[in-house]
Amino acid sequence: MCGFAGFLAGSSSEPLTVLRRMGLVLHHRGPDHGAEWFDEEAQIGLAHRRLAIIDLSRAGEQPMSSANGRYVISYNGEIYNHADIRGELLQAGYSIDWRGHSDTETLLAAFEAWGVAETLKRAIGMFALALWDRHERKLTLARDRLGEKPLYYGWQTAGRYAVFLFGSELKALSCHPDFEGEIDRGALSLLMRHNYIPAPYSIYRGIKKLLPGTYLTVSLQSREAKVHSYWSAMEVARSGAMSRASWSPDEAIDELHDLLLDAVNRQMMSDVPLGAFLSGGIDSSTIVALMQAQSRRPVKTFSIGFFEGEYNEAEYAKAVGRHLGTDHTELYVTPGEAMDVIPRLPSIYDEPFADPSQIPTFLISRLARSQVTVSLSGDAGDELFGGYNRYEMTARFWDCMASVPRPLRVATARGLTSVSPATWDRLAFAARPLLPRSMRVRLPGDKVHKGAGVLASRTPAELYRGIVSLWRNPEQLVAGATEPHTVLTEPSPLLDGLTPVERMMALDTISYLPDDILVKVDRAAMAVSLETRVPFLDHRVVEFAWRLPIDLKLRNGQTKWVLRQVLYRYVPRKLVERPKMGFGVPLDEWLRGPLKSWAEELLDEGRLRREGFFEPAPIRRAWAAHLQGHSNMQYHLWVVLMFQAWLEKSRQDGWADAAMTAAA
């Protein structure tokens, strides 16, 4: 795991100094080694920071040149089948004098033999890379299939001195003297809707995120950045829907077990200490169980706990770890320790990002890094196997709800929202002893209001967009903004053959998963120089999951049915069967208590007007309603607060001055 940055063209008088600066701000992504490479004639430069995982010797250092000198690469990630690729090259008659055993060297040899597109198709892994072709004088940027690793790019300034910037994080691009840093108000409106900025957009005008499963080519001769797809999650969803497997339930369970066992085995490849996050839920418990089944020693597992009972999963993780025989470490975090992370978030997340579980994600990453350098996680199990409550609820109620006349649904929604979330919470608490465990949810009042907000939906697409929206009308919140189109507003015809639930799962896989979940984990972990791996995102697992009939995922009212059956081979049901909790913190209480003064300063009406990005009135109404307890508006407020905190940090760093002046 590493970080890289670079530029093509431009007019920098001290290119190596600029590259060194771009690399140094990525030190957290690669503390073990740093280097720069610059070709003066071609005006191309690469900076690399290395976190040594495979081949700890100097033979694994980057930027690295290929054996014949044609290619130079700077690369972030892991290719889990790189040993197999070496074997294929050998069988094909390529005689290679290997310098070491790094997957970087393997990639370069494969590029020489097969070309870029074919190599990417054969690779099993997570990665982002920059590859310079000295023969064709062409730069290629590539990103893994599901978007585990980040990659930003874009032209800055105009005319003959325009420069093409690229890198693992925006802070590296901002180090270049020609970086413009103009805030994109359209992207800001997307942030207000989703709590993240979906690809290909970034917070800066002219800077994009490379989409998962694609590679880009650009050169000085053809300055247009051309994006090519080598794998598509939407195409996988469509083809899976059209060619469902005919496995029996037992056959499907066996196939999934064997496939996951192999994926986990490949991702345990490491020359440094390795462990896993363990929440005690279905997904992380499955990954840890398969790790322990293939390990000769106890797997190191990590969980954090909170003293607030409704947010605490540590006791479940401990029980699962004890049953599997892992070397388990848990840390109970006080509210003060959790809140101490908040000032660091703008630097950690690089562009405004507002999933509140970013806080515990950073804390567990820091805990794991105290003992290991690599940690596996159970992320993506929900998207692939139907784990989110919205899937089960849609499967159960959509047909029934759609049959009710819309005016009646609208009236019902008004009735539900006429009762405050706090009142719903009190009613639910009083009824709690009478409710089955599956119905004892956290913040029931918020969920009632959220559900009411989607009752008026005309179509499954509208239903889904309502569920995943925070501020429903962000253009009214962000001054001068026009909300850009996304896959949620212009979905691909490839999704037309899917059921409403499958459509939700596909959209989550191409948007929420890479732009929220994977961003959250990558930035939090890399902030402490921890590599994270996601076995569920082995593309063979993804393709298998989409060939499964939906009734093997949602079965008899139970989510992730087929995955649960795999887990039950290792862990008793009683240890993992409980309502889904998520990975949260009590933001609602914090904002009314210890974070109140911090939030008030960032949400000050005069400040909002001076900065010019937001219309203050709706924000102030939400803040007042939250403080008075009429509504729990913590998530709506958190996304505004995270932008405000990020803006303040960017102003301190100096590169947002132009944007601030323009906004005023």
XYZ file of C-alpha atoms in Angstrom:
664
model
C 0.000 0.000 0.000
C 1.393 3.321 -0.991
C 0.631 6.778 -2.280
C 1.717 8.531 -5.441
C 1.345 11.790 -7.314
C 2.700 13.433 -10.411
C 2.246 15.809 -13.295
C 2.541 15.982 -17.051
C 3.570 19.215 -18.810
C 3.354 22.597 -17.104
C 5.985 25.270 -16.512
C 7.531 24.421 -13.137
C 11.123 25.682 -12.875
C 11.989 23.222 -10.085
C 10.121 20.033 -10.972
C 11.935 17.728 -8.544
C 11.260 20.112 -5.670
C 7.572 20.167 -6.574
C 7.481 16.379 -6.831
C 9.204 16.025 -3.489
C 6.615 18.294 -1.900
C 3.764 16.334 -3.511
C 5.208 13.113 -2.187
C 5.906 14.351 1.328
C 2.260 15.225 2.020
C 1.504 11.554 1.303
C 4.036 10.345 3.872
C 1.261 8.715 5.935
C 0.383 6.484 2.976
C 3.979 5.314 2.668
C 6.373 6.014 5.549
C 8.949 3.394 4.541
C 10.466 4.989 1.452
C 10.024 7.982 -0.842
C 11.469 8.847 -4.228
C 10.870 11.016 -7.292
C 11.427 10.486 -11.007
C 11.383 13.161 -13.691
C 11.926 13.049 -17.440
C 12.849 16.580 -18.486
C 12.378 16.017 -22.200
C 8.909 14.489 -21.830
C 7.948 16.802 -18.932
C 6.559 13.928 -16.891
C 7.198 13.454 -13.181
C 6.254 10.832 -10.589
C 6.506 10.940 -6.804
C 6.015 7.828 -4.708
C 5.661 6.970 -1.023
C 6.005 3.320 -0.060
C 4.408 1.260 2.672
C 6.399 -1.945 2.256
C 4.161 -5.031 2.352
C 5.482 -7.442 -0.299
C 9.247 -7.699 -0.887
C 10.618 -5.390 1.786
C 13.942 -5.043 -0.021
C 15.027 -2.170 -2.253
C 13.920 -4.300 -5.217
C 10.357 -3.245 -4.426
C 10.985 0.506 -4.360
C 9.221 2.888 -6.734
C 8.986 4.660 -9.120
C 10.134 1.515 -10.900
C 11.260 0.995 -14.508
C 10.425 -2.133 -16.480
C 13.190 -4.541 -17.481
C 13.390 -3.229 -21.060
C 13.122 0.397 -19.919
C 9.898 1.118 -21.778
C 7.646 1.695 -18.768
C 7.951 3.613 -15.503
C 5.309 2.983 -12.832
C 4.122 4.457 -9.568
C 1.563 2.168 -8.023
C -0.627 1.825 -4.940
C -2.219 -1.487 -3.980
C -1.793 -5.241 -4.134
C -2.104 -7.801 -6.937
C -3.119 -10.959 -5.113
C -2.514 -13.311 -8.040
C 0.845 -11.829 -9.025
C 2.631 -15.160 -8.419
C 0.198 -16.813 -10.839
C 0.889 -14.081 -13.399
C 4.607 -14.758 -13.131
C 3.911 -18.416 -13.785
C 1.777 -17.581 -16.835
C 4.520 -15.382 -18.261
C 7.018 -18.192 -17.795
C 4.740 -20.754 -19.460
C 4.190 -18.347 -22.362
C 7.946 -18.357 -23.015
C 8.920 -15.002 -21.550
C 12.374 -15.213 -20.017
C 12.532 -12.684 -17.212
C 15.449 -12.007 -14.897
C 13.434 -11.040 -11.817
C 15.101 -8.516 -9.521
C 12.824 -9.302 -6.565
C 9.382 -10.701 -5.730
C 7.241 -7.551 -5.640
C 3.918 -7.369 -7.462
C 5.049 -4.028 -8.918
C 7.732 -5.777 -10.920
C 5.171 -8.405 -11.948
C 2.832 -5.712 -13.280
C 5.592 -4.138 -15.354
C 6.540 -7.475 -16.893
C 2.884 -8.167 -17.711
C 2.473 -4.739 -19.307
C 5.490 -5.497 -21.503
C 4.081 -8.877 -22.501
C 0.329 -8.301 -22.776
C -0.267 -4.561 -22.799
C -2.244 -2.492 -20.311
C -5.838 -3.583 -20.951
C -5.124 -7.310 -20.964
C -2.989 -7.088 -17.809
C -5.725 -5.223 -15.930
C -8.256 -7.862 -16.932
C -6.021 -10.676 -15.630
C -5.146 -8.998 -12.334
C -6.985 -9.883 -9.129
C -6.432 -7.067 -6.707
C -6.915 -3.502 -5.537
C -4.869 -0.776 -7.109
C -4.425 2.671 -8.540
C -1.455 3.320 -10.776
C 0.310 5.784 -13.049
C 2.253 4.260 -15.942
C 4.457 6.234 -18.321
C 5.164 4.685 -21.727
C 8.507 6.048 -22.964
C 7.993 4.676 -26.483
C 4.547 6.131 -27.104
C 5.115 9.083 -24.727
C 1.751 8.360 -23.151
C 0.534 8.402 -19.553
C -1.937 5.772 -18.348
C -3.850 6.013 -15.074
C -5.791 2.949 -13.913
C -8.039 2.055 -10.993
C -9.215 -1.296 -9.659
C -12.590 -2.761 -10.536
C -14.567 -1.749 -7.446
C -12.719 1.432 -6.446
C -10.799 0.351 -3.353
C -7.900 2.682 -4.120
C -8.328 6.403 -4.869
C -7.085 8.307 -7.915
C -7.671 11.989 -8.749
C -6.720 13.753 -11.980
C -7.304 16.826 -14.098
C -5.881 19.660 -16.184
C -5.146 22.930 -14.387
C -4.690 26.375 -15.963
C -5.128 26.904 -19.687
C -3.002 27.408 -22.771
C 0.521 26.268 -23.439
C 1.435 26.046 -19.759
C -1.503 23.845 -18.736
C -0.506 20.989 -16.432
C -2.101 17.587 -15.948
C -2.089 16.647 -12.259
C -2.812 13.248 -10.720
C -2.423 11.500 -7.400
C -3.775 9.402 -4.555
C -5.081 12.361 -2.580
C -6.110 15.925 -3.350
C -3.620 17.354 -0.880
C -0.794 16.160 -3.151
C -2.306 17.917 -6.178
C -2.711 21.101 -4.138
C 1.084 21.216 -3.648
C 1.659 21.958 -7.327
C 2.093 25.709 -7.961
C -0.474 25.640 -10.792
C -3.220 24.002 -8.736
C -6.264 26.270 -8.913
C -8.435 24.994 -6.058
C -11.767 26.435 -7.190
C -14.599 24.856 -5.218
C -17.259 23.236 -7.382
C -20.665 24.246 -6.027
C -22.368 21.481 -7.963
C -20.179 18.916 -6.216
C -20.962 20.631 -2.914
C -24.679 20.133 -3.574
C -24.000 16.423 -4.139
C -22.169 16.321 -0.810
C -25.243 17.792 0.894
C -27.444 15.097 -0.621
C -25.253 12.050 -0.043
C -22.696 13.007 2.686
C -19.986 12.161 0.119
C -19.103 13.396 -3.364
C -19.763 10.657 -5.923
C -17.272 9.951 -8.711
C -16.343 11.288 -11.170
C -16.793 14.587 -9.310
C -14.484 16.075 -6.690
C -14.835 19.173 -4.555
C -12.653 21.073 -7.051
C -13.680 22.245 -10.462
C -11.537 20.599 -13.129
C -10.378 17.729 -10.902
C -12.072 14.346 -11.212
C -11.982 10.920 -9.630
C -11.168 8.106 -12.033
C -14.124 5.740 -12.082
C -13.627 2.168 -10.807
C -12.882 -0.411 -13.477
C -11.439 2.116 -15.921
C -8.115 3.372 -17.207
C -7.277 6.738 -18.722
C -4.723 7.729 -21.354
C -3.346 11.198 -22.019
C -0.333 12.629 -23.816
C 1.124 15.957 -24.837
C 0.167 15.220 -28.430
C -3.451 14.395 -27.513
C -4.270 16.339 -24.377
C -7.764 14.944 -24.185
C -7.975 12.464 -21.312
C -9.585 9.365 -22.807
C -11.248 6.979 -20.362
C -11.645 3.283 -21.221
C -13.580 0.617 -19.290
C -12.058 -2.823 -18.701
C -14.678 -4.076 -16.174
C -18.139 -2.803 -15.246
C -20.112 -3.569 -12.100
C -23.319 -2.587 -13.902
C -22.532 -4.986 -16.741
C -21.827 -7.714 -14.194
C -25.206 -7.013 -12.546
C -27.012 -7.134 -15.902
C -25.330 -10.312 -17.115
C -25.908 -11.950 -13.729
C -29.618 -11.103 -13.878
C -29.858 -12.560 -17.391
C -28.040 -15.802 -16.597
C -28.954 -16.844 -13.087
C -27.149 -19.926 -11.828
C -29.285 -22.998 -11.247
C -27.546 -24.098 -8.057
C -29.512 -25.639 -5.256
C -29.163 -23.805 -1.924
C -26.578 -26.341 -0.721
C -24.589 -26.054 -3.968
C -24.620 -22.254 -3.738
C -23.377 -22.372 -0.152
C -20.545 -24.744 -1.119
C -19.535 -22.617 -4.114
C -19.528 -19.416 -2.067
C -17.575 -21.042 0.750
C -14.835 -22.286 -1.576
C -14.618 -19.003 -3.469
C -14.386 -16.926 -0.298
C -11.845 -19.328 1.171
C -9.607 -18.755 -1.857
C -10.154 -14.970 -1.864
C -9.256 -14.733 1.821
C -6.218 -16.965 1.347
C -4.908 -14.756 -1.446
C -5.423 -11.625 0.626
C -3.460 -13.069 3.536
C -0.348 -12.680 1.349
C 2.027 -10.450 3.317
C 5.647 -10.055 4.398
C 4.539 -7.981 7.416
C 2.179 -8.655 10.372
C -1.459 -9.105 9.347
C -4.794 -9.094 11.183
C -8.480 -8.247 10.776
C -11.204 -5.924 11.980
C -13.868 -7.868 13.900
C -17.222 -6.336 14.822
C -18.912 -9.643 15.591
C -21.385 -9.165 12.741
C -21.979 -11.532 9.833
C -19.482 -10.025 7.390
C -16.386 -9.508 9.526
C -17.004 -12.778 11.410
C -17.086 -14.680 8.105
C -13.793 -13.172 6.947
C -12.096 -13.854 10.284
C -13.433 -17.419 10.417
C -12.002 -18.160 6.968
C -8.692 -16.553 7.941
C -8.416 -18.588 11.122
C -9.278 -21.783 9.237
C -6.188 -21.226 7.072
C -3.774 -19.885 9.678
C -1.343 -21.882 11.772
C -1.452 -19.304 14.542
C -4.211 -17.214 16.130
C -5.270 -14.375 13.822
C -4.921 -10.951 15.398
C -8.377 -9.347 15.536
C -9.409 -5.880 16.673
C -12.573 -4.186 17.844
C -13.441 -1.009 19.678
C -16.238 -0.558 22.159
C -18.274 2.362 23.427
C -19.667 2.776 26.902
C -22.992 3.823 25.355
C -24.683 0.406 25.113
C -26.713 1.001 21.944
C -23.510 1.804 20.023
C -21.386 -0.998 21.454
C -20.624 -4.197 19.515
C -17.393 -5.081 21.318
C -18.959 -7.790 23.484
C -20.193 -9.635 20.381
C -16.812 -9.369 18.677
C -15.099 -10.699 21.778
C -17.421 -13.705 21.882
C -16.812 -14.532 18.217
C -13.064 -14.104 18.643
C -13.059 -16.398 21.659
C -14.994 -19.070 19.785
C -12.667 -18.927 16.758
C -9.527 -18.778 18.902
C -8.216 -15.445 17.615
C -5.715 -13.206 19.389
C -8.303 -10.540 20.122
C -7.698 -6.953 21.214
C -10.471 -4.573 22.173
C -10.380 -0.972 23.272
C -13.223 0.867 24.953
C -13.297 4.483 23.858
C -14.630 7.367 25.918
C -16.668 10.130 24.275
C -13.745 12.476 24.813
C -11.325 10.175 22.982
C -13.748 9.820 20.090
C -14.356 13.560 19.837
C -10.620 14.216 19.861
C -10.573 12.715 16.365
C -12.889 15.374 14.928
C -10.267 18.134 14.438
C -8.198 15.671 12.384
C -10.996 14.705 9.990
C -10.491 17.486 7.390
C -6.849 16.442 6.945
C -7.575 12.723 7.004
C -10.369 12.851 4.437
C -8.782 15.428 2.162
C -12.069 16.527 0.620
C -15.236 17.077 2.652
C -16.698 13.744 3.738
C -19.438 13.232 6.308
C -20.141 9.610 7.171
C -20.040 9.810 10.994
C -18.693 6.261 11.247
C -15.432 7.789 9.996
C -14.670 8.419 13.676
C -14.789 4.802 14.952
C -13.185 3.657 11.680
C -10.144 5.816 12.423
C -10.048 4.600 16.021
C -10.090 0.916 15.111
C -7.488 1.523 12.389
C -5.199 3.172 14.917
C -5.729 0.282 17.323
C -4.905 -2.303 14.644
C -1.809 -0.400 13.482
C -0.323 -0.735 16.957
C 0.181 -4.455 16.209
C -0.132 -5.091 12.449
C 0.519 -3.363 9.114
C -2.277 -5.071 7.149
C -5.889 -5.631 8.207
C -8.684 -7.449 6.386
C -12.254 -6.205 6.697
C -15.785 -7.443 6.022
C -16.850 -4.456 3.938
C -19.097 -5.019 0.889
C -20.962 -8.025 2.293
C -24.110 -5.893 2.601
C -24.065 -4.663 -1.002
C -23.359 -8.091 -2.505
C -25.577 -10.313 -0.375
C -28.486 -8.041 0.546
C -27.577 -6.933 4.047
C -29.045 -3.459 4.372
C -32.442 -3.093 6.012
C -33.672 -1.066 3.035
C -33.337 -4.138 0.828
C -35.433 -6.339 3.069
C -38.029 -3.603 3.658
C -38.345 -2.873 -0.062
C -38.677 -6.561 -0.872
C -41.398 -6.888 1.753
C -43.404 -3.699 1.265
C -42.840 -2.072 -2.144
C -45.553 -3.925 -4.068
C -48.014 -3.398 -1.242
C -47.056 0.275 -0.825
C -47.241 1.011 -4.547
C -50.800 -0.329 -4.655
C -51.972 2.318 -2.159
C -53.132 5.569 -3.826
C -50.381 8.148 -3.612
C -52.529 10.881 -1.953
C -53.232 8.482 0.891
C -49.521 7.708 1.241
C -48.706 11.427 1.301
C -51.303 12.012 4.014
C -49.898 9.121 6.044
C -46.406 10.556 5.738
C -47.616 13.916 7.035
C -49.207 12.197 9.994
C -46.039 10.305 10.848
C -43.850 13.414 10.646
C -46.287 15.452 12.736
C -44.937 13.500 15.718
C -41.345 14.475 16.575
C -38.566 11.867 16.437
C -38.023 12.351 20.148
C -41.646 11.378 20.845
C -41.339 8.302 18.617
C -38.165 7.396 20.535
C -40.045 7.598 23.851
C -42.909 5.471 22.528
C -40.473 2.871 21.173
C -38.598 2.782 24.475
C -41.836 2.172 26.380
C -42.777 -0.645 23.987
C -39.283 -2.141 23.873
C -39.957 -5.017 26.314
C -42.869 -6.129 24.099
C -40.936 -6.011 20.817
C -38.911 -8.872 19.309
C -35.169 -8.197 19.105
C -35.361 -7.732 15.324
C -37.563 -4.649 15.815
C -35.437 -2.985 18.501
C -33.631 -0.447 16.349
C -31.456 2.523 17.231
C -33.013 5.993 16.829
C -36.481 4.705 15.861
C -37.845 8.239 15.528
C -35.321 9.085 12.845
C -36.218 5.903 10.989
C -39.951 6.702 11.141
C -39.313 10.154 9.667
C -36.976 8.711 7.043
C -39.594 6.113 6.101
C -42.294 8.755 5.911
C -40.137 10.716 3.527
C -40.212 7.925 0.954
C -43.882 6.948 1.235
C -44.781 9.302 -1.601
C -42.327 7.686 -4.040
C -43.719 7.022 -7.505
C -41.090 4.471 -8.611
C -38.415 2.238 -7.047
C -35.793 4.637 -8.434
C -37.443 7.552 -6.655
C -37.780 5.460 -3.513
C -34.064 4.650 -3.527
C -32.981 8.239 -4.143
C -35.143 9.365 -1.257
C -33.638 6.775 1.074
C -30.047 7.771 0.282
C -30.652 11.534 0.383
C -29.893 13.750 3.369
C -30.911 17.232 2.207
C -33.664 16.536 -0.328
C -33.252 19.866 -2.148
C -29.543 20.725 -1.933
C -29.789 23.382 -4.665
C -31.856 25.431 -2.204
C -29.123 25.019 0.392
C -25.982 25.690 -1.673
C -25.902 29.210 -3.091
C -25.557 29.318 -6.880
C -25.454 25.540 -7.288
C -26.820 23.304 -10.002
C -26.807 19.683 -8.869
C -24.952 17.537 -11.436
C -26.347 14.309 -12.843
C -25.260 11.028 -11.284
C -26.054 7.347 -11.742
C -29.006 7.940 -9.413
C -30.591 10.499 -11.738
C -29.478 8.981 -15.038
C -29.283 5.246 -14.350
C -27.930 2.935 -17.001
C -30.346 0.904 -19.148
C -28.239 -2.042 -17.974
C -30.260 -1.948 -14.737
C -33.656 -2.222 -16.432
C -33.859 -6.001 -16.022
C -33.273 -5.941 -12.267
C -35.868 -6.176 -9.508
C -36.291 -3.064 -7.311
C -34.092 -4.619 -4.613
C -31.397 -5.707 -7.067
C -31.429 -2.227 -8.565
C -30.737 -0.777 -5.109
C -27.895 -3.240 -4.590
C -26.358 -2.401 -7.967
C -26.539 1.352 -7.366
C -25.024 0.921 -3.906
C -22.190 -1.096 -5.466
C -21.288 1.573 -8.011
C -21.808 4.651 -5.834
C -22.285 4.257 -2.084
C -19.707 1.481 -1.750
C -16.743 3.097 -3.576
C -17.525 6.713 -2.714
C -18.537 6.332 0.929
C -17.600 2.967 2.485
C -14.273 2.439 0.720
C -13.256 6.106 1.006
C -14.029 6.006 4.720
C -11.850 2.955 5.319
C -8.990 3.872 2.966
C -8.431 7.375 4.347
C -8.853 6.397 7.999
C -6.488 3.437 7.709
C -3.879 5.165 5.563
C -3.813 8.095 7.990
C -2.059 5.674 10.378
C -0.166 3.785 7.613
C -2.372 0.699 7.787
C -3.192 -1.285 4.654
C -6.762 -2.598 4.502
C -8.014 -5.398 2.257
C -11.569 -6.373 1.326
C -11.931 -10.064 0.354
C -15.598 -9.654 -0.624
C -14.386 -7.367 -3.433
C -12.386 -10.041 -5.193
C -14.131 -9.578 -8.539
C -14.765 -13.310 -8.805
C -16.844 -13.085 -5.608
C -18.728 -10.081 -6.984
C -19.502 -11.869 -10.241
C -20.620 -14.979 -8.336
C -22.898 -12.936 -6.068
C -24.703 -11.422 -9.037
C -25.410 -14.851 -10.503
C -27.218 -15.882 -7.321
C -31.028 -15.673 -7.293
C -32.272 -12.964 -4.955
C -34.099 -15.547 -2.812
C -30.724 -16.946 -1.734
C -29.823 -13.511 -0.354
C -33.164 -12.405 1.103
C -34.927 -15.524 2.320
C -37.876 -15.811 4.703
C -37.351 -12.258 5.903
C -33.641 -12.823 6.626
C -30.872 -10.815 4.964
C -27.607 -12.306 3.619
C -29.036 -15.819 3.906
C -26.410 -17.644 1.820
C -23.526 -15.825 3.530
C -24.943 -16.686 6.938
C -24.941 -20.368 6.014
C -21.225 -20.166 5.232
C -20.565 -18.512 8.591
C -22.645 -21.086 10.499
C -20.085 -23.723 9.503
C -17.668 -21.969 11.859
C -19.681 -19.917 14.361
C -22.904 -20.812 16.236
C -25.925 -18.789 15.164
C -26.530 -17.468 18.669
C -23.232 -15.548 18.585
C -24.078 -13.504 15.484
C -27.883 -13.341 15.239
C -28.969 -9.854 16.351
C -30.365 -6.665 14.795
C -27.996 -4.790 12.490
C -26.303 -1.967 14.413
C -23.963 -0.196 12.030
C -20.816 1.514 13.240
C -21.936 4.784 14.770
C -21.375 7.367 17.472
C -23.972 9.364 19.475
C -23.725 12.506 17.348
C -27.166 13.712 18.355
C -26.140 13.880 22.029
C -22.692 15.311 21.290
C -24.085 18.171 19.194
C -26.456 19.161 21.994
C -23.660 18.820 24.556
C -19.848 18.865 24.285
C -19.762 19.760 20.542
C -22.356 22.512 20.779
C -19.974 25.480 20.920
C -17.774 24.063 18.118
C -20.818 23.563 15.916
C -22.292 26.961 16.758
C -19.119 28.689 15.641
C -19.078 26.863 12.293
C -22.830 27.372 11.755
C -22.888 31.043 12.761
C -25.287 32.886 10.456
C -22.917 35.790 9.815
C -20.083 33.410 9.011
C -22.233 31.437 6.570
C -23.209 34.645 4.787
C -19.614 35.905 4.555
C -18.300 32.653 3.155
C -21.101 32.574 0.616
C -21.494 28.840 0.025
C -24.721 28.215 1.939
C -28.108 29.816 2.375
C -28.092 30.218 6.175
C -31.851 29.983 6.840
C -32.429 26.211 6.382
C -29.232 25.392 8.264
C -30.156 27.610 11.185
C -33.669 26.089 11.291
C -32.203 22.588 11.389
C -29.749 23.597 14.113
C -32.494 25.151 16.265
C -34.781 22.125 15.814
C -31.976 19.791 16.816
C -30.988 21.780 19.901
C -34.601 21.971 21.038
C -35.069 18.224 20.580
C -37.904 18.585 18.069
C -35.918 16.622 15.467
C -32.695 14.651 15.332
C -30.946 16.546 12.545
C -27.449 15.318 13.367
C -26.716 13.858 9.934
C -27.992 16.911 8.051
C -25.897 19.109 10.315
C -22.845 16.845 10.260
C -22.426 17.150 6.499
C -22.533 20.952 6.743
C -20.133 20.909 9.680
C -17.664 18.672 7.852
C -17.612 21.031 4.876
C -17.193 24.026 7.187
C -14.356 22.355 9.086
C -12.712 21.345 5.796
C -13.057 24.879 4.448
C -11.477 26.306 7.592
C -8.565 23.883 7.296
C -8.084 24.678 3.610
C -8.044 28.376 4.397
C -5.342 27.779 7.001
C -3.333 25.896 4.386
C -3.648 28.894 2.075
C -4.888 27.339 -1.150
C -8.582 28.183 -0.690
C -8.086 31.954 -0.700
C -9.047 32.334 -4.347
C -12.195 30.272 -3.854
C -13.143 32.283 -0.778
C -12.657 35.555 -2.649
C -14.792 34.330 -5.529
C -17.518 33.177 -3.139
C -17.632 36.553 -1.414
